[in-house]
């Protein structure tokens, strides 16, 4: 993470994720960014020359309570750090990281850093003099560099957004980090897609070049490919892909074939994907049917039809369970929310889970997912994300979302819609007998 620059206006950038393009004046860019950072910390406004990815990150940092004069905290030390690193999946690709990046880091007086999905630094290696300087800002193994803890920085922002990013000079939220430049890319489990952490290169001015971002992306992809080779293949070669958000009938992809499921089969697969350990017949009956008069025979008939549809060996029994891995869009949204990547979660959320389903367990899961995403949006107060939610079919009547949006983006259309919703609420309350006051 060290000073370098970018054009004076964001419109000049061909890639908004790159901090500095060839030909830009680093010194002038640093000057512009410092003024912009002062404006934001003093008045809460982001001048236009700041890249949108950085401006959004500054806002998230401020909402998280990060101060510009703060510092990272070390959460893991000594034995705890050693044990955690030894068991972490990225330990298996550290030799690869060193092979691909070690010489580059040493020769360029940079650092190679690897963090987990919560932004905790697990390894920081490289040029000794650079490491000594980095110690002064707690850029050390065991320190938490999540965006919510230390503000805008490449490894923390990469795991927050689940995408590669470059951060230059005064784009960093904390002032003591502003003499650095860094580029980081997320690394995922190649089998499940789960975010494992990020690999980062940190150091001097030269890292602001677009090539450093491309380099770290290539290293992350190589790590994922290497993990795929190291991870034993599942017992069957198929992985079921289940798409159930925004659809009354889920879409199943298996072995290259797409199948649109019936509503009941959609509900069964959603529930079994949530319970890899399996569910008994009684548990499935309670999860699927409100009507307690439905007999086990009815459920067994549905399961027999589903077994024929899935093929031999995919649906086990006693308890009922799926014998192959399942990747669902529900889990994708949950994973992104779990690491604080709200923007990515909103992008992956294509609508309520099986919106027409009345199965009790599906209804609970649908509400929990929507409520979790909605709560993140309301607390984050990002106007663009709130607008996306409020204008979507599932958010067009969400009074709290429209109130939050009107508070930070009070345009005439937003105020008009809010007034309409509040009038409807008042009218409905007036029509309700003995309505509570």
Coordinates of C-alpha atoms in Angstrom, one line a residue:
X1 CA 0.0 0.0 0.0
X2 CA 2.1 3.1 -1.1
X3 CA 1.5 6.4 -2.9
X4 CA 0.7 6.4 -6.6
X5 CA -2.0 8.0 -8.6
X6 CA -4.8 8.1 -11.0
X7 CA -6.2 10.6 -13.5
X8 CA -7.8 13.7 -12.0
X9 CA -11.3 12.7 -13.0
X10 CA -13.0 9.3 -12.6
X11 CA -14.4 9.6 -16.1
X12 CA -10.9 9.2 -17.5
X13 CA -10.6 5.7 -16.1
X14 CA -11.3 2.7 -18.3
X15 CA -11.4 0.3 -15.3
X16 CA -12.9 1.8 -12.2
X17 CA -11.2 -0.9 -10.1
X18 CA -7.7 0.2 -11.1
X19 CA -6.2 3.0 -9.0
X20 CA -3.8 4.5 -11.5
X21 CA -3.5 4.3 -15.2
X22 CA -0.3 4.8 -17.2
X23 CA 0.5 8.5 -17.9
X24 CA -1.1 9.9 -14.7
X25 CA 0.8 12.2 -12.4
X26 CA 1.1 10.4 -9.0
X27 CA 2.0 13.5 -7.1
X28 CA -1.0 15.5 -8.4
X29 CA -3.3 12.5 -7.8
X30 CA -2.1 12.3 -4.2
X31 CA -2.7 16.0 -3.7
X32 CA -6.3 15.6 -5.1
X33 CA -7.0 12.6 -2.9
X34 CA -5.8 14.2 0.3
X35 CA -8.0 17.2 -0.3
X36 CA -11.0 14.9 -1.0
X37 CA -10.2 12.8 2.1
X38 CA -10.2 16.0 4.2
X39 CA -13.5 17.1 2.7
X40 CA -15.1 13.7 3.5
X41 CA -13.8 13.5 7.1
X42 CA -14.8 17.0 7.8
X43 CA -18.1 17.4 5.9
X44 CA -19.1 13.9 4.9
X45 CA -19.1 14.7 1.2
X46 CA -17.0 12.9 -1.4
X47 CA -15.7 15.1 -4.3
X48 CA -16.2 13.6 -7.7
X49 CA -12.6 12.8 -8.6
X50 CA -12.7 10.0 -6.0
X51 CA -13.4 6.6 -7.7
X52 CA -16.9 5.3 -6.9
X53 CA -15.5 2.1 -5.3
X54 CA -13.4 4.2 -3.0
X55 CA -16.2 6.7 -2.2
X56 CA -18.6 3.8 -1.4
X57 CA -15.9 2.2 0.8
X58 CA -15.3 5.5 2.7
X59 CA -19.0 5.8 3.4
X60 CA -19.1 2.2 4.7
X61 CA -16.0 2.9 6.8
X62 CA -17.6 5.9 8.4
X63 CA -20.9 4.1 9.1
X64 CA -18.9 1.3 10.8
X65 CA -17.4 3.9 13.2
X66 CA -13.9 3.8 11.8
X67 CA -12.0 7.0 12.5
X68 CA -9.3 8.4 10.1
X69 CA -6.7 8.3 12.9
X70 CA -7.5 4.8 14.0
X71 CA -5.3 1.7 13.8
X72 CA -5.6 -2.1 13.3
X73 CA -6.0 -4.4 16.3
X74 CA -4.1 -7.7 16.6
X75 CA -6.7 -10.4 17.3
X76 CA -4.6 -13.6 17.0
X77 CA -1.1 -14.0 18.5
X78 CA 1.4 -16.8 19.1
X79 CA -0.2 -20.2 19.5
X80 CA -3.7 -19.1 18.6
X81 CA -2.4 -17.7 15.3
X82 CA -0.3 -20.7 14.5
X83 CA -3.1 -23.1 15.1
X84 CA -5.6 -21.1 13.1
X85 CA -3.2 -20.7 10.2
X86 CA -2.4 -24.4 10.2
X87 CA -6.0 -25.4 9.9
X88 CA -7.0 -22.7 7.4
X89 CA -7.6 -23.9 3.8
X90 CA -5.3 -21.2 2.4
X91 CA -2.3 -22.8 4.2
X92 CA -2.3 -25.4 1.4
X93 CA -1.6 -22.7 -1.2
X94 CA 1.0 -20.6 0.7
X95 CA 3.9 -22.4 -1.1
X96 CA 2.2 -21.4 -4.4
X97 CA 1.8 -17.8 -3.2
X98 CA 5.5 -17.7 -2.3
X99 CA 6.6 -19.2 -5.6
X100 CA 4.6 -16.8 -7.7
X101 CA 4.9 -13.7 -5.6
X102 CA 7.9 -14.1 -3.3
X103 CA 10.6 -12.9 -5.7
X104 CA 8.4 -10.1 -7.0
X105 CA 7.8 -8.9 -3.4
X106 CA 11.5 -9.1 -2.4
X107 CA 12.9 -7.5 -5.5
X108 CA 10.4 -4.7 -5.4
X109 CA 10.5 -4.1 -1.7
X110 CA 6.9 -5.1 -1.4
X111 CA 4.9 -7.4 0.9
X112 CA 2.9 -10.5 0.2
X113 CA -0.1 -10.7 2.5
X114 CA -2.9 -13.3 2.9
X115 CA -6.1 -12.7 4.9
X116 CA -9.1 -14.8 5.8
X117 CA -12.7 -14.1 4.9
X118 CA -13.0 -11.8 8.0
X119 CA -10.1 -9.7 6.9
X120 CA -7.6 -11.1 9.5
X121 CA -4.1 -11.2 8.2
X122 CA -2.7 -14.7 8.4
X123 CA 0.7 -14.2 6.6
X124 CA 2.7 -11.1 5.9
X125 CA 6.0 -11.8 4.1
X126 CA 8.5 -10.0 2.0
X127 CA 11.2 -7.4 2.1
X128 CA 12.6 -7.0 5.7
X129 CA 12.8 -3.2 5.6
X130 CA 9.2 -3.0 4.2
X131 CA 8.0 -5.4 6.9
X132 CA 9.6 -3.2 9.6
X133 CA 7.7 -0.2 8.2
X134 CA 4.5 -2.1 8.0
X135 CA 4.8 -3.1 11.7
X136 CA 4.3 0.5 12.6
X137 CA 0.7 0.4 11.4
X138 CA 0.0 -3.2 12.6
X139 CA 0.0 -4.6 9.2
X140 CA 1.2 -7.9 10.8
X141 CA -0.1 -11.5 11.0
X142 CA -3.0 -11.8 13.4
X143 CA -4.2 -8.2 12.9
X144 CA -7.8 -7.5 11.7
X145 CA -7.8 -5.5 8.5
X146 CA -11.5 -5.8 7.7
X147 CA -13.0 -2.7 6.1
X148 CA -15.3 -2.4 9.1
X149 CA -12.3 -2.3 11.4
X150 CA -9.7 -0.1 9.6
X151 CA -11.6 1.3 6.7
X152 CA -10.7 1.3 3.0
X153 CA -7.8 -1.0 2.2
X154 CA -7.2 -3.6 -0.5
X155 CA -7.4 -6.9 1.4
X156 CA -10.3 -5.7 3.6
X157 CA -12.3 -4.2 0.7
X158 CA -11.6 -7.2 -1.5
X159 CA -13.3 -9.5 1.0
X160 CA -16.1 -7.0 1.7
X161 CA -17.0 -6.8 -2.0
X162 CA -15.8 -10.2 -3.0
X163 CA -13.8 -8.9 -6.0
X164 CA -10.3 -7.7 -6.8
X165 CA -9.5 -4.1 -6.0
X166 CA -6.6 -1.7 -5.9
X167 CA -6.2 1.0 -3.3
X168 CA -3.8 3.9 -3.7
X169 CA -2.3 6.5 -1.2
X170 CA -5.0 8.7 0.3
X171 CA -7.7 6.4 -1.0
X172 CA -7.0 4.5 2.3
X173 CA -9.4 5.7 5.0
X174 CA -6.9 5.7 7.8
X175 CA -4.3 8.4 7.5
X176 CA -1.3 6.3 8.7
X177 CA -2.0 3.9 5.8
X178 CA -2.0 6.5 3.2
X179 CA 1.8 6.3 2.3
X180 CA 1.1 2.8 0.8
X181 CA -0.5 1.2 -2.2
X182 CA -2.0 -2.3 -2.4
X183 CA -3.8 -4.7 -4.7
X184 CA -5.8 -7.7 -3.5
X185 CA -8.0 -10.4 -5.0
X186 CA -10.4 -12.8 -3.2
X187 CA -9.8 -16.6 -3.2
X188 CA -12.6 -19.0 -3.2
X189 CA -13.1 -22.7 -2.4
X190 CA -13.2 -24.2 -6.0
X191 CA -15.8 -26.7 -5.0
X192 CA -18.4 -24.6 -3.2
X193 CA -17.5 -21.1 -4.2
X194 CA -17.2 -20.1 -0.5
X195 CA -15.0 -17.1 0.1
X196 CA -11.8 -18.2 1.9
X197 CA -9.9 -14.9 2.0
X198 CA -7.7 -12.7 -0.2
X199 CA -4.2 -12.5 -1.4
X200 CA -2.6 -9.0 -1.4
X201 CA 0.5 -7.3 -2.6
X202 CA 1.5 -4.2 -0.6
X203 CA 4.3 -1.7 -1.1
X204 CA 5.5 1.1 -3.2
X205 CA 4.4 3.5 -5.9
X206 CA 4.8 1.0 -8.8
X207 CA 2.0 -1.1 -7.4
X208 CA -0.5 1.5 -8.6
X209 CA 0.0 0.3 -12.2
X210 CA -2.9 -1.8 -13.6
X211 CA -0.5 -4.7 -14.0
X212 CA -0.3 -5.2 -10.3
X213 CA -4.1 -5.8 -10.1
X214 CA -4.0 -8.2 -13.0
X215 CA -1.0 -10.0 -11.4
X216 CA -2.8 -10.5 -8.1
X217 CA -5.9 -11.7 -9.9
X218 CA -3.9 -14.3 -11.8
X219 CA -2.3 -15.5 -8.5
X220 CA -5.8 -15.9 -6.9
X221 CA -7.0 -17.9 -9.9
X222 CA -3.9 -20.1 -9.8
X223 CA -4.6 -20.7 -6.1
X224 CA -8.2 -21.7 -6.7
X225 CA -7.0 -24.1 -9.5
X226 CA -4.4 -25.6 -7.2
X227 CA -7.0 -26.1 -4.4
X228 CA -9.2 -27.9 -6.9
X229 CA -6.4 -30.3 -7.6
X230 CA -5.7 -30.8 -3.9
X231 CA -9.3 -31.3 -3.0
X232 CA -10.6 -34.8 -3.6
X233 CA -13.5 -35.0 -6.0
X234 CA -16.9 -35.9 -4.5
X235 CA -18.1 -39.5 -4.7
X236 CA -20.1 -38.5 -7.8
X237 CA -18.9 -36.1 -10.4
X238 CA -22.2 -34.1 -10.4
X239 CA -22.8 -31.0 -8.3
X240 CA -26.4 -29.9 -8.2
X241 CA -27.0 -26.2 -8.9
X242 CA -30.3 -25.0 -7.5
X243 CA -31.8 -21.6 -8.4
X244 CA -34.8 -20.8 -6.2
X245 CA -34.8 -17.1 -5.6
X246 CA -37.5 -15.1 -7.4
X247 CA -39.1 -18.4 -8.8
X248 CA -42.1 -20.4 -7.8
X249 CA -40.6 -23.4 -9.5
X250 CA -36.9 -23.8 -8.9
X251 CA -34.4 -24.5 -11.7
X252 CA -32.1 -27.5 -11.2
X253 CA -28.9 -28.0 -13.2
X254 CA -27.3 -31.5 -12.9
X255 CA -24.9 -33.1 -15.3
X256 CA -25.3 -30.3 -17.8
X257 CA -29.1 -30.7 -18.0
X258 CA -31.6 -28.1 -16.8
X259 CA -34.8 -29.2 -15.2
X260 CA -37.7 -27.0 -14.0
X261 CA -39.0 -28.6 -10.8
X262 CA -42.6 -28.7 -9.6
X263 CA -43.3 -26.5 -6.6
X264 CA -43.3 -29.4 -4.1
X265 CA -40.0 -30.8 -5.5
X266 CA -38.6 -27.3 -5.3
X267 CA -39.5 -27.1 -1.7
X268 CA -38.0 -30.5 -0.9
X269 CA -34.7 -29.8 -2.6
X270 CA -34.4 -26.4 -0.9
X271 CA -34.9 -28.0 2.5
X272 CA -32.6 -31.0 1.9
X273 CA -29.9 -28.7 0.6
X274 CA -30.1 -26.9 4.0
X275 CA -29.8 -30.2 5.9
X276 CA -26.9 -32.3 4.4
X277 CA -27.2 -34.5 7.5
X278 CA -30.7 -35.5 6.3
X279 CA -34.3 -35.2 7.5
X280 CA -36.6 -37.9 8.7
X281 CA -40.0 -38.4 7.1
X282 CA -41.7 -36.8 10.1
X283 CA -39.4 -33.8 9.9
X284 CA -40.1 -33.3 6.2
X285 CA -43.8 -33.6 6.8
X286 CA -43.7 -30.8 9.4
X287 CA -41.5 -28.7 7.2
X288 CA -43.6 -29.1 4.1
X289 CA -47.2 -29.2 5.1
X290 CA -49.4 -26.9 7.2
X291 CA -52.2 -29.5 7.1
X292 CA -51.4 -32.2 9.7
X293 CA -53.8 -34.6 8.0
X294 CA -51.3 -35.1 5.1
X295 CA -50.1 -38.7 5.4
X296 CA -46.6 -40.1 5.1
X297 CA -47.8 -42.0 2.0
X298 CA -48.3 -38.7 0.2
X299 CA -44.8 -37.5 1.0
X300 CA -43.2 -40.9 0.0
X301 CA -45.0 -40.6 -3.4
X302 CA -43.5 -37.2 -3.9
X303 CA -40.0 -38.4 -2.9
X304 CA -40.3 -41.4 -5.2
X305 CA -41.1 -39.1 -8.2
X306 CA -38.2 -36.8 -7.2
X307 CA -35.8 -39.8 -7.0
X308 CA -36.7 -40.9 -10.5
X309 CA -36.1 -37.3 -11.7
X310 CA -32.7 -36.9 -10.0
X311 CA -31.4 -40.3 -11.1
X312 CA -30.0 -43.3 -9.2
X313 CA -28.1 -42.7 -6.0
X314 CA -28.8 -38.9 -5.7
X315 CA -31.6 -39.0 -3.1
X316 CA -30.8 -41.2 -0.1
X317 CA -33.3 -42.4 2.6
X318 CA -33.4 -43.1 6.3
X319 CA -32.9 -40.2 6.7
X320 CA -33.8 -38.5 3.4
X321 CA -30.7 -36.7 2.2
X322 CA -28.9 -35.6 -1.0
X323 CA -25.7 -37.6 -1.7
X324 CA -24.1 -35.0 -3.9
X325 CA -23.0 -31.5 -3.2
X326 CA -25.6 -28.7 -3.8
X327 CA -24.9 -25.1 -4.6
X328 CA -27.9 -22.9 -4.2
X329 CA -28.4 -19.2 -4.9
X330 CA -29.8 -18.9 -1.3
X331 CA -26.5 -20.0 0.1
X332 CA -24.6 -17.6 -2.2
X333 CA -26.6 -14.6 -0.8
X334 CA -26.1 -15.9 2.8
X335 CA -22.3 -16.2 2.3
X336 CA -22.0 -12.7 1.0
X337 CA -24.0 -11.3 3.8
X338 CA -22.0 -13.3 6.3
X339 CA -18.8 -11.5 5.2
X340 CA -20.4 -8.1 5.0
X341 CA -20.4 -7.9 1.2
X342 CA -23.9 -6.3 1.0
X343 CA -23.4 -5.0 -2.5
X344 CA -22.6 -8.5 -3.8
X345 CA -25.5 -10.0 -1.8
X346 CA -28.0 -7.6 -3.3
X347 CA -26.6 -8.4 -6.7
X348 CA -27.1 -12.1 -6.1
X349 CA -30.6 -11.7 -4.6
X350 CA -33.0 -12.0 -7.6
X351 CA -36.2 -12.1 -5.5
X352 CA -37.9 -13.9 -2.5
X353 CA -37.3 -17.6 -2.1
X354 CA -40.0 -19.7 -3.8
X355 CA -42.5 -16.7 -3.3
X356 CA -45.6 -18.8 -3.8
X357 CA -44.6 -21.5 -1.4
X358 CA -46.6 -21.9 1.8
X359 CA -44.5 -24.7 3.2
X360 CA -43.8 -23.6 6.8
X361 CA -40.0 -24.2 6.7
X362 CA -39.7 -22.5 3.4
X363 CA -41.7 -19.5 4.6
X364 CA -39.4 -19.1 7.6
X365 CA -36.3 -19.4 5.5
X366 CA -37.7 -16.9 2.9
X367 CA -38.4 -14.3 5.7
X368 CA -35.1 -14.9 7.4
X369 CA -33.1 -14.3 4.2
X370 CA -35.1 -11.2 3.1
X371 CA -35.0 -9.8 6.7
X372 CA -31.3 -10.2 6.9
X373 CA -30.6 -8.5 3.6
X374 CA -33.1 -5.8 4.4
X375 CA -31.6 -5.1 7.8
X376 CA -28.1 -4.8 6.2
X377 CA -29.5 -2.3 3.7
X378 CA -31.3 -0.2 6.3
X379 CA -28.2 -0.1 8.6
X380 CA -25.8 0.5 5.8
X381 CA -27.8 3.4 4.4
X382 CA -26.2 3.2 0.9
X383 CA -28.6 5.2 -1.3
X384 CA -27.9 3.2 -4.5
X385 CA -28.5 -0.2 -2.8
X386 CA -31.6 1.1 -1.0
X387 CA -32.9 2.5 -4.3
X388 CA -32.4 -0.9 -6.0
X389 CA -34.3 -2.6 -3.2
X390 CA -37.1 -0.1 -3.0
X391 CA -37.7 -0.2 -6.8
X392 CA -37.7 -4.0 -7.0
X393 CA -41.1 -5.8 -6.9
X394 CA -40.4 -7.1 -3.4
X395 CA -39.4 -3.7 -2.0
X396 CA -41.9 -1.4 -3.7
X397 CA -44.2 -1.4 -0.6
X398 CA -41.5 -1.5 2.0
X399 CA -42.3 1.6 4.0
X400 CA -39.1 1.5 6.1
X401 CA -36.9 1.2 3.0
X402 CA -38.6 4.1 1.4
X403 CA -38.3 6.2 4.6
X404 CA -34.5 5.4 4.8
X405 CA -34.1 6.2 1.1
X406 CA -36.0 9.5 1.5
X407 CA -33.8 10.5 4.4
X408 CA -30.6 10.3 2.3
X409 CA -32.0 10.9 -1.2
X410 CA -35.1 13.0 -1.0
X411 CA -35.9 13.4 -4.7
X412 CA -39.4 14.3 -5.7
X413 CA -40.3 10.8 -6.9
X414 CA -38.9 9.2 -3.7
X415 CA -40.9 11.7 -1.5
X416 CA -44.0 11.1 -3.6
X417 CA -43.8 7.3 -3.2
X418 CA -43.2 7.6 0.5
X419 CA -46.2 9.9 0.9
X420 CA -48.3 7.4 -1.0
X421 CA -47.2 4.5 1.2
X422 CA -47.8 6.5 4.4
X423 CA -51.2 7.5 3.2
X424 CA -52.1 3.9 2.5
X425 CA -50.9 2.9 5.9
X426 CA -53.0 5.5 7.6
X427 CA -56.1 4.5 5.5
X428 CA -55.6 0.8 6.4
X429 CA -55.2 1.7 10.0
X430 CA -58.4 3.7 9.9
X431 CA -60.3 0.9 8.3
X432 CA -59.2 -1.6 11.0
X433 CA -61.7 -1.8 13.9
X434 CA -60.3 -1.0 17.3
X435 CA -56.9 -0.4 15.8
X436 CA -54.2 0.0 18.5
X437 CA -53.1 3.5 19.0

